[in-house]
Short mmCIF file of N, CA and C in Angstrom, two decimals:
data_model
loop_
_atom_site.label_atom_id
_atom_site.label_comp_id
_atom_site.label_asym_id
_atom_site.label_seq_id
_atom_site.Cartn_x
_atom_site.Cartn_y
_atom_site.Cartn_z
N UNK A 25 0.81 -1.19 0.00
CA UNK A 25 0.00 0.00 0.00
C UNK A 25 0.86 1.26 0.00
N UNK A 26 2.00 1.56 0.63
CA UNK A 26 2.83 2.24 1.25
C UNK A 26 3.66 2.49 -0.18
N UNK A 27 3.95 1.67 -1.04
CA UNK A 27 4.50 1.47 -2.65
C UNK A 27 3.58 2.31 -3.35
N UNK A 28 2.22 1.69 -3.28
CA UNK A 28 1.44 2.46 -4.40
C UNK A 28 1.57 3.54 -3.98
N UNK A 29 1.39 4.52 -2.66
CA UNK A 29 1.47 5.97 -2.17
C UNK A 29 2.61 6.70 -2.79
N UNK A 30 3.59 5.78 -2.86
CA UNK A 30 4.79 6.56 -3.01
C UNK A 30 4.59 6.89 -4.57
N UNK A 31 4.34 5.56 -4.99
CA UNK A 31 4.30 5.80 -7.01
C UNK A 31 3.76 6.86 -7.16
N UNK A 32 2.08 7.22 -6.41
CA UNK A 32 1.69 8.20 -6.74
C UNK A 32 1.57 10.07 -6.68
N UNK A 33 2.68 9.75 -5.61
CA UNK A 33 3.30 10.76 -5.31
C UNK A 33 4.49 11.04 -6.32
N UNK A 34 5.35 10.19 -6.24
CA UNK A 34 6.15 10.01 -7.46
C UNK A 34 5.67 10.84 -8.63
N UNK A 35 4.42 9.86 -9.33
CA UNK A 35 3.95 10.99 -10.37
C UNK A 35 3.86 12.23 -10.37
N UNK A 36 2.49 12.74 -9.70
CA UNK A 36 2.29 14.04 -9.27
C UNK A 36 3.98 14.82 -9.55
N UNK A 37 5.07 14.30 -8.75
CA UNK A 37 6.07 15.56 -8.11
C UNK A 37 6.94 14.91 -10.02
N UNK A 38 6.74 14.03 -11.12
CA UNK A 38 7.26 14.01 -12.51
C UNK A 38 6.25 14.68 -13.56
N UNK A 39 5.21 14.67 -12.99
CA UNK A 39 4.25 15.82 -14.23
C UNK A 39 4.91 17.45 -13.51
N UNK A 40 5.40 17.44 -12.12
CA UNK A 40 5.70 19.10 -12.16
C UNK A 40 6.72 19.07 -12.65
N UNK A 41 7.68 18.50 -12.57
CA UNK A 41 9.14 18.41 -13.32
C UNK A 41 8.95 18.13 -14.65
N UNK A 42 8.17 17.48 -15.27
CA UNK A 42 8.63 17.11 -16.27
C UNK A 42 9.24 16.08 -17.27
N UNK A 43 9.27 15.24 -15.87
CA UNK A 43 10.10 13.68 -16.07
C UNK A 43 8.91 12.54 -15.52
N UNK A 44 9.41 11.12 -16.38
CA UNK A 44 8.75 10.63 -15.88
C UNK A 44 9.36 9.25 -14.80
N UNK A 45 8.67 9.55 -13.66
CA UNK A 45 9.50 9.52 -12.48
C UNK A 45 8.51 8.33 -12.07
N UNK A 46 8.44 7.32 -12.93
CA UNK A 46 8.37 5.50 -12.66
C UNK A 46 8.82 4.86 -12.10
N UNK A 47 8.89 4.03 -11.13
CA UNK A 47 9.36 3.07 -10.21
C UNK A 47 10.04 1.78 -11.12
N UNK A 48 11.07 1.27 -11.50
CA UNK A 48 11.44 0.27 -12.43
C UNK A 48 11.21 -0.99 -11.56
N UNK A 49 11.34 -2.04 -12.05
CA UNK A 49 11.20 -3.20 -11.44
C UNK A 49 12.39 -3.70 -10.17
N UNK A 50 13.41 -2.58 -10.00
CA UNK A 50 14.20 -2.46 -8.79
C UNK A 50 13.59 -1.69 -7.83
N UNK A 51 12.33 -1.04 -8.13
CA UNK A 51 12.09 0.51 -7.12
C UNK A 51 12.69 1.38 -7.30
N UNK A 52 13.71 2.00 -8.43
CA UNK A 52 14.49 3.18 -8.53
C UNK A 52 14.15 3.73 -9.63
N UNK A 53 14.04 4.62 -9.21
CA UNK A 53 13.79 5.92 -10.33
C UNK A 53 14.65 7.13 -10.30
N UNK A 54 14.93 7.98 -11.22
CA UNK A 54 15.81 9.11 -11.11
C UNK A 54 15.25 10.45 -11.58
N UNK A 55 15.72 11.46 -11.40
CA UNK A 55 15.59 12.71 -11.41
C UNK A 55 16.78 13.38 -11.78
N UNK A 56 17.21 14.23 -12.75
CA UNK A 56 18.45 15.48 -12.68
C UNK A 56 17.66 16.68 -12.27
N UNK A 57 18.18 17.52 -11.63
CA UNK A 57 17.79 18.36 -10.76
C UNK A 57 18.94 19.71 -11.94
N UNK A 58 18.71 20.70 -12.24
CA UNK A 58 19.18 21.73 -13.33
C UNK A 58 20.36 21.34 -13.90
N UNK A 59 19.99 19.86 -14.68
CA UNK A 59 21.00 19.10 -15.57
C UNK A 59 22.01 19.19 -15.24
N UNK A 60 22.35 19.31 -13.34
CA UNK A 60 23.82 19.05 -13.35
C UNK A 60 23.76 17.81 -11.71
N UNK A 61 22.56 17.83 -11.17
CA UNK A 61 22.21 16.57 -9.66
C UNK A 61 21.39 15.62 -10.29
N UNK A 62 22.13 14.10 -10.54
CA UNK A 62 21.51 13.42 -10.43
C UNK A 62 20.55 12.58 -8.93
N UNK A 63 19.48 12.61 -9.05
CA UNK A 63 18.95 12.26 -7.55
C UNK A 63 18.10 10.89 -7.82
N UNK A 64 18.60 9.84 -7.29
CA UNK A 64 17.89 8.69 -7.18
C UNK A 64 17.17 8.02 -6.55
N UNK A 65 15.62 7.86 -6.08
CA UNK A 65 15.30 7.23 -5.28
C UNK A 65 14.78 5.57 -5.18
N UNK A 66 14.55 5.03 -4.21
CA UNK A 66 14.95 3.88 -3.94
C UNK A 66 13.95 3.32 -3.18
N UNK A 67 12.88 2.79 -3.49
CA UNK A 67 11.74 2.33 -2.87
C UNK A 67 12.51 0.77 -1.97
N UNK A 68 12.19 0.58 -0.84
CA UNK A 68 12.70 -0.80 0.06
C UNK A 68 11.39 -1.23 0.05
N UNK A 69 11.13 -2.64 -0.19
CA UNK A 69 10.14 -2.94 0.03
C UNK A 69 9.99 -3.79 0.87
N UNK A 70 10.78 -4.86 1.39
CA UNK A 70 11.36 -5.54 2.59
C UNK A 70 10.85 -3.92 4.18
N UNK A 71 11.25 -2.83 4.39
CA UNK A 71 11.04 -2.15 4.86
C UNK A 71 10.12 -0.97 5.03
N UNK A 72 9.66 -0.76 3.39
CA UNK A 72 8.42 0.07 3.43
C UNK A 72 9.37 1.68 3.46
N UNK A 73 10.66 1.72 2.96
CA UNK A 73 11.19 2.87 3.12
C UNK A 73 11.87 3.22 1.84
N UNK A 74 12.13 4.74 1.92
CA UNK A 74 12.61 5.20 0.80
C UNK A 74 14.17 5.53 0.63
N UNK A 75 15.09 5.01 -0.18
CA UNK A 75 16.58 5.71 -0.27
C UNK A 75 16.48 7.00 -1.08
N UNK A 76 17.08 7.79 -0.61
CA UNK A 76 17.38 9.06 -1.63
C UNK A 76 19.33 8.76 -1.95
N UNK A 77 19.41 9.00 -2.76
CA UNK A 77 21.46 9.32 -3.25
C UNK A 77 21.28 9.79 -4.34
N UNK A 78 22.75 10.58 -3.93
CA UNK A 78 23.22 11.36 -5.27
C UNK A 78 24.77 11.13 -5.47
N UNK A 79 25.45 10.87 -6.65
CA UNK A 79 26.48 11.15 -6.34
C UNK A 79 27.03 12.66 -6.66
N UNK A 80 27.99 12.82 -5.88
CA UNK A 80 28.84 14.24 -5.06
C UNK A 80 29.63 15.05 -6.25
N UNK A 81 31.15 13.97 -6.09
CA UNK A 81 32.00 13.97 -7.35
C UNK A 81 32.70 12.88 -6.64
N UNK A 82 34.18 13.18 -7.58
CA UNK A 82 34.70 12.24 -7.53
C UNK A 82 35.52 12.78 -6.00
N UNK A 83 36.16 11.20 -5.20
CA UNK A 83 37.23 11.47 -3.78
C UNK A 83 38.66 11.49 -4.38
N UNK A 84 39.01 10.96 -5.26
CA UNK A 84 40.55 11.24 -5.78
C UNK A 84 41.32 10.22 -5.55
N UNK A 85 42.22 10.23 -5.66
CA UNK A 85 43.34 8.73 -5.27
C UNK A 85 43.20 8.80 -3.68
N UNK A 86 42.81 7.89 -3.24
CA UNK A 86 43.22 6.92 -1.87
C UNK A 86 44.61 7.40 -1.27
N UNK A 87 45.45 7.19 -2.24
CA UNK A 87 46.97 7.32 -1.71
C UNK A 87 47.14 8.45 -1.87
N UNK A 88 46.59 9.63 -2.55
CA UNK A 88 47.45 11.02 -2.45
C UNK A 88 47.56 11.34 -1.44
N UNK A 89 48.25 12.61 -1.00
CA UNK A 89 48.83 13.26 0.00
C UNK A 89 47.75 13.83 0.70
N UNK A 90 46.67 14.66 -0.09
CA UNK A 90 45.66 15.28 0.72
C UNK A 90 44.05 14.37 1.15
N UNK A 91 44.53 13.18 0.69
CA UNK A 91 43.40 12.29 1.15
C UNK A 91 43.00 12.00 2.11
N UNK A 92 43.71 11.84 3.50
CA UNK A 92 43.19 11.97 5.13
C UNK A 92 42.42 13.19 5.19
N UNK A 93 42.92 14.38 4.77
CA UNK A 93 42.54 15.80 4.71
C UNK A 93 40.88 15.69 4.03
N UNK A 94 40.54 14.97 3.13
CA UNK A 94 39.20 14.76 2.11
C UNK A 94 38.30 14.20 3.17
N UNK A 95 39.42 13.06 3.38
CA UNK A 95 37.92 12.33 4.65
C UNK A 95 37.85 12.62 6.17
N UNK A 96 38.32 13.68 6.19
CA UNK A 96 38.56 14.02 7.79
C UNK A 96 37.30 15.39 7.35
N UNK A 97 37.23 16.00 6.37
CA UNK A 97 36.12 17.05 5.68
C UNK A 97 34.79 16.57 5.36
N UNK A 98 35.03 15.32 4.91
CA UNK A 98 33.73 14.67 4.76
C UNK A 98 32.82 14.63 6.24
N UNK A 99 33.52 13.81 7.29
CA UNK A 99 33.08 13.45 8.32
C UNK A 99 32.95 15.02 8.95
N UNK A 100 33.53 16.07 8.97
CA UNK A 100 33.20 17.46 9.41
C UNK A 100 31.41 17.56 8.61
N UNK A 101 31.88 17.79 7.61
CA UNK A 101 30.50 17.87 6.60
C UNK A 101 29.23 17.08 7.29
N UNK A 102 29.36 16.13 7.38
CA UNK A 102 28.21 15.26 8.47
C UNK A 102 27.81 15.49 9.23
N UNK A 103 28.62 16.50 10.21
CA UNK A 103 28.02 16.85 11.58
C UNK A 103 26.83 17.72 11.33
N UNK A 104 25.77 17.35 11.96
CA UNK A 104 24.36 17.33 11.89
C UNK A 104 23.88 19.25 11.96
N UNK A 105 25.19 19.62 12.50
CA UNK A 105 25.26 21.58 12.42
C UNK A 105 25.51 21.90 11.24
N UNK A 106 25.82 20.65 10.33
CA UNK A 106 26.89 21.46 9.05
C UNK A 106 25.91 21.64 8.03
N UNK A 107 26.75 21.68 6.44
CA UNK A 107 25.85 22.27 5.33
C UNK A 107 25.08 21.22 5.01
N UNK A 108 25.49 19.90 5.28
CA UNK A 108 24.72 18.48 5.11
C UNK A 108 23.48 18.13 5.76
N UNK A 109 23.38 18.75 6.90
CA UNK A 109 22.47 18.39 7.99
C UNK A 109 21.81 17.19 8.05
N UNK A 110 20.55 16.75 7.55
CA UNK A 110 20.21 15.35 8.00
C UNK A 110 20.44 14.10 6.71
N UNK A 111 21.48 14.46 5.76
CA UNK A 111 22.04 13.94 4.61
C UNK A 111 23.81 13.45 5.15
N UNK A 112 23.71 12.27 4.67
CA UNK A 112 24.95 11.14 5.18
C UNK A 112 25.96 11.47 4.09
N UNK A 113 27.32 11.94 4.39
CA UNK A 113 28.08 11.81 3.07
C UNK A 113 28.53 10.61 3.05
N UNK A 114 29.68 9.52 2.23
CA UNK A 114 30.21 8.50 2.47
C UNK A 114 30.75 8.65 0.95
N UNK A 115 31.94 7.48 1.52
CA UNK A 115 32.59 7.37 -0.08
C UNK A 115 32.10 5.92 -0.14
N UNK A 116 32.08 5.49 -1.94
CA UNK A 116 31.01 4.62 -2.41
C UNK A 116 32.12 3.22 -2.01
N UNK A 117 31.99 2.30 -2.28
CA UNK A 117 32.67 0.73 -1.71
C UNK A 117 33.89 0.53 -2.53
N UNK A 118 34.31 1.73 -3.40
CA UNK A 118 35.73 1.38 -4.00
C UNK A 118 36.55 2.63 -3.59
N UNK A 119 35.72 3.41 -2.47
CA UNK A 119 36.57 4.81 -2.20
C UNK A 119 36.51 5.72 -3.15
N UNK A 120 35.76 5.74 -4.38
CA UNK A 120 36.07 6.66 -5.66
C UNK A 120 35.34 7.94 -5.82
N UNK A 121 33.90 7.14 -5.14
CA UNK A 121 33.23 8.36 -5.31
C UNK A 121 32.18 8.88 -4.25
N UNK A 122 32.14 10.33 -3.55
CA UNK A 122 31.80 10.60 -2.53
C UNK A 122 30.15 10.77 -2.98
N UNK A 123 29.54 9.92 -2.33
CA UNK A 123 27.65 10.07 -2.36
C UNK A 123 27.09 10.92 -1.10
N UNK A 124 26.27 11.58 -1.78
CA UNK A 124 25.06 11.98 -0.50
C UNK A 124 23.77 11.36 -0.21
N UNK A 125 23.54 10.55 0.62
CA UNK A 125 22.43 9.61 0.98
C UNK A 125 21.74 9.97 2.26
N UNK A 126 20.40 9.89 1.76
CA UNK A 126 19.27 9.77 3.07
C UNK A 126 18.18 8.54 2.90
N UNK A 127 17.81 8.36 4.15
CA UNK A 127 16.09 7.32 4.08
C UNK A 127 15.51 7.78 4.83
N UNK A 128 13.78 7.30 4.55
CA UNK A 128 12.89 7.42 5.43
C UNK A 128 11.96 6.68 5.25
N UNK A 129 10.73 6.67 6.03
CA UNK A 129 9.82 5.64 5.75
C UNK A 129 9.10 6.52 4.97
N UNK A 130 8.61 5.50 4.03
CA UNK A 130 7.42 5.81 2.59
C UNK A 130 6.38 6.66 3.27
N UNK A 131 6.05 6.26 4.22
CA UNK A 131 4.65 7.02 5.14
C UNK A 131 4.59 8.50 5.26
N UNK A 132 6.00 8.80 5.39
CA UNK A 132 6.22 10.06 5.36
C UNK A 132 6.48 11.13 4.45
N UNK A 133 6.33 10.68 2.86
CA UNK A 133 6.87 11.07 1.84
C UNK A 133 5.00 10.99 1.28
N UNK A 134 4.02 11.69 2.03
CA UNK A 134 2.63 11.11 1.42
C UNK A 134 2.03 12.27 0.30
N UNK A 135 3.05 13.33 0.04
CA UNK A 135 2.71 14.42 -0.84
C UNK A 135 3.49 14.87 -1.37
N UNK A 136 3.47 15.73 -2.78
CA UNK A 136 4.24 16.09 -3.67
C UNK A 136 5.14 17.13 -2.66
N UNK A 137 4.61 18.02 -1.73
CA UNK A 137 5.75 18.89 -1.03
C UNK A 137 6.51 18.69 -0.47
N UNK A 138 6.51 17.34 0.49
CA UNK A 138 7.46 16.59 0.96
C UNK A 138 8.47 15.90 0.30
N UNK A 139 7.98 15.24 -1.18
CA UNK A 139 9.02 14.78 -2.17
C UNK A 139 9.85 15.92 -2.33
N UNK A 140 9.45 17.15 -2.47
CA UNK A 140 10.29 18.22 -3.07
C UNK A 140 10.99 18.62 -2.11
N UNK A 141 10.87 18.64 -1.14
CA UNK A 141 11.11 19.19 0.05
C UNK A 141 12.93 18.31 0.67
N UNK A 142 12.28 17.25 0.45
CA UNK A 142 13.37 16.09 0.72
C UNK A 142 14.47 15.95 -0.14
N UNK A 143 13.89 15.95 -1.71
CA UNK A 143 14.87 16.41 -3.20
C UNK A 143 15.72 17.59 -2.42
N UNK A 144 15.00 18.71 -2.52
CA UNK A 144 15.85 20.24 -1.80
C UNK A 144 17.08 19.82 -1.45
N UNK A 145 16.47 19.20 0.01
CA UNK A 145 17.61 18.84 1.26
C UNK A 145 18.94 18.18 0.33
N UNK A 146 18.61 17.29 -0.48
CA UNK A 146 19.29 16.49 -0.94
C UNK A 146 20.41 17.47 -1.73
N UNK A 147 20.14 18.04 -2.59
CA UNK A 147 20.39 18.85 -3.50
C UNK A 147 21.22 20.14 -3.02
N UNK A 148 20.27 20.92 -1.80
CA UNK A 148 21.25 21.65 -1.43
C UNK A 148 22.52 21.16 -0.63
N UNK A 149 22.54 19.83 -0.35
CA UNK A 149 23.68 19.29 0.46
C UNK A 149 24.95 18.90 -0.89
N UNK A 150 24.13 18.38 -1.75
CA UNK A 150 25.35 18.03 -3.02
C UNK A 150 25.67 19.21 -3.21
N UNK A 151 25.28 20.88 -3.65
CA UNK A 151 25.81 21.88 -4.01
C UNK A 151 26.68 22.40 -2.68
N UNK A 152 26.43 22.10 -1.57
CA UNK A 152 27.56 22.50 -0.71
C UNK A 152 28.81 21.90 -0.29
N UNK A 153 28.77 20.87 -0.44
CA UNK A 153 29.78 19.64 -0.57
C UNK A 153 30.70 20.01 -2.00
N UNK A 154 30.15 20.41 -2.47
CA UNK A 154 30.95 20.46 -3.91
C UNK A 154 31.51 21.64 -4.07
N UNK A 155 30.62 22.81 -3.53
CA UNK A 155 31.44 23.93 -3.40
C UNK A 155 32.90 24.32 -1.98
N UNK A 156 32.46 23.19 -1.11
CA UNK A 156 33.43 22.82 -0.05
C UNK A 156 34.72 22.41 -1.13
N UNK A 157 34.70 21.53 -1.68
CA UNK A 157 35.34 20.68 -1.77
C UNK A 157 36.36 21.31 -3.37
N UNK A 158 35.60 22.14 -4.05
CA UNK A 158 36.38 22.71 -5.11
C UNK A 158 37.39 24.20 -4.46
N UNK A 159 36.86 24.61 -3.07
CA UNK A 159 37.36 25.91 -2.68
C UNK A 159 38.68 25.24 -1.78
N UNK A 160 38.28 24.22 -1.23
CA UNK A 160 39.59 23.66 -0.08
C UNK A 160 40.76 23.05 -1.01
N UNK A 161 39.70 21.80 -1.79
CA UNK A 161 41.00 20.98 -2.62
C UNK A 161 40.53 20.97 -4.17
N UNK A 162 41.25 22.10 -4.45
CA UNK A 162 41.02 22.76 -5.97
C UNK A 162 41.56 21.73 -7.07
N UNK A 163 41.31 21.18 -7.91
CA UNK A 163 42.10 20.24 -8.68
C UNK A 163 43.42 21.23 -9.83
#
C-alpha cells in the first residue's frame, strides 16, 4: 500500500518536473535536478522505506597526499550543524566516489511537497559539498 502511495506521489512531483519519475522493477527511479544533480530514489520494500542518493563527485586517489585531509572534511560535513544536515556523506565501496544519501519511511513522503522538500535537502547538500570541496581541494 505504502509502494502504491509513493508511485503516486512520485507521479504528481514528474508531471511538475517534467520527467517521468516510474518506479522500475528495482524501485528506482531518477531525477536530474538543473542538468547538473543526479537524484535517485529507492523504494525498500522488505522495509516500506525510501533511499534518496546522489552522487557528489569524484574522492581522488586513496593514496594522495591530501586524502586523510578529504575524509577528515567529509566526516566534518556530516556533523548534523553542518551544510549536510540530516544527509549522510560517504565514499562509495571502491573509495572513488563521494555520495550523499538519506532514508525514510514511505509514510512520510505522502505528498508532492514533501518529495520536493526532501529532493531540496538532498540537492542543497550536493551543491555545498561540492562547493566545499572545489574551494579547499582545488584540482
Amino acid at each position: 500500500m505504502l509502494r502504491d502511495q509513493f508511485a503516486s506521489v512520485l507521479k504528481e512531483f514528474g508531471s511538475l518536473v517534467m520527467e517521468d519519475l516510474t518506479l522500475n522493477d528495482d524501485g528506482i527511479t531518477t531525477v536530474t535536478v538543473d542538468n547538473d544533480i543526479v537524484v535517485n530514489l529507492q523504494y525498500l520494500n522488505d522495509s516500506d522505506t525510501v533511499l534518496i542518493f546522489s552522487p557528489v563527485g569524484a574522492f581522488g586517489d586513496l593514496n594522495a597526499a591530501d586524502s586523510g585531509e578529504k575524509a577528515l572534511a567529509l566526516l566534518k560535513l556530516n556533523d548534523l550543524s553542518g551544510p549536510s544536515c540530516e544527509v549522510t556523506l560517504m565514499l562509495d565501496g571502491e573509495g572513488e566516489l563521494v555520495l550523499a544519501a538519506d532514508r525514510r519511511s514511505a509514510g512520510t513522503i505522502s505528498s508532492t511537497d514533501a518529495l520536493a522538500a526532501w529532493v531540496e535537502l538532498l540537492v542543497r547538500s550536493v551543491r555545498s559539498t561540492r562547493e566545499y570541496f572545489a574551494e579547499h581541494f582545488p584540482l
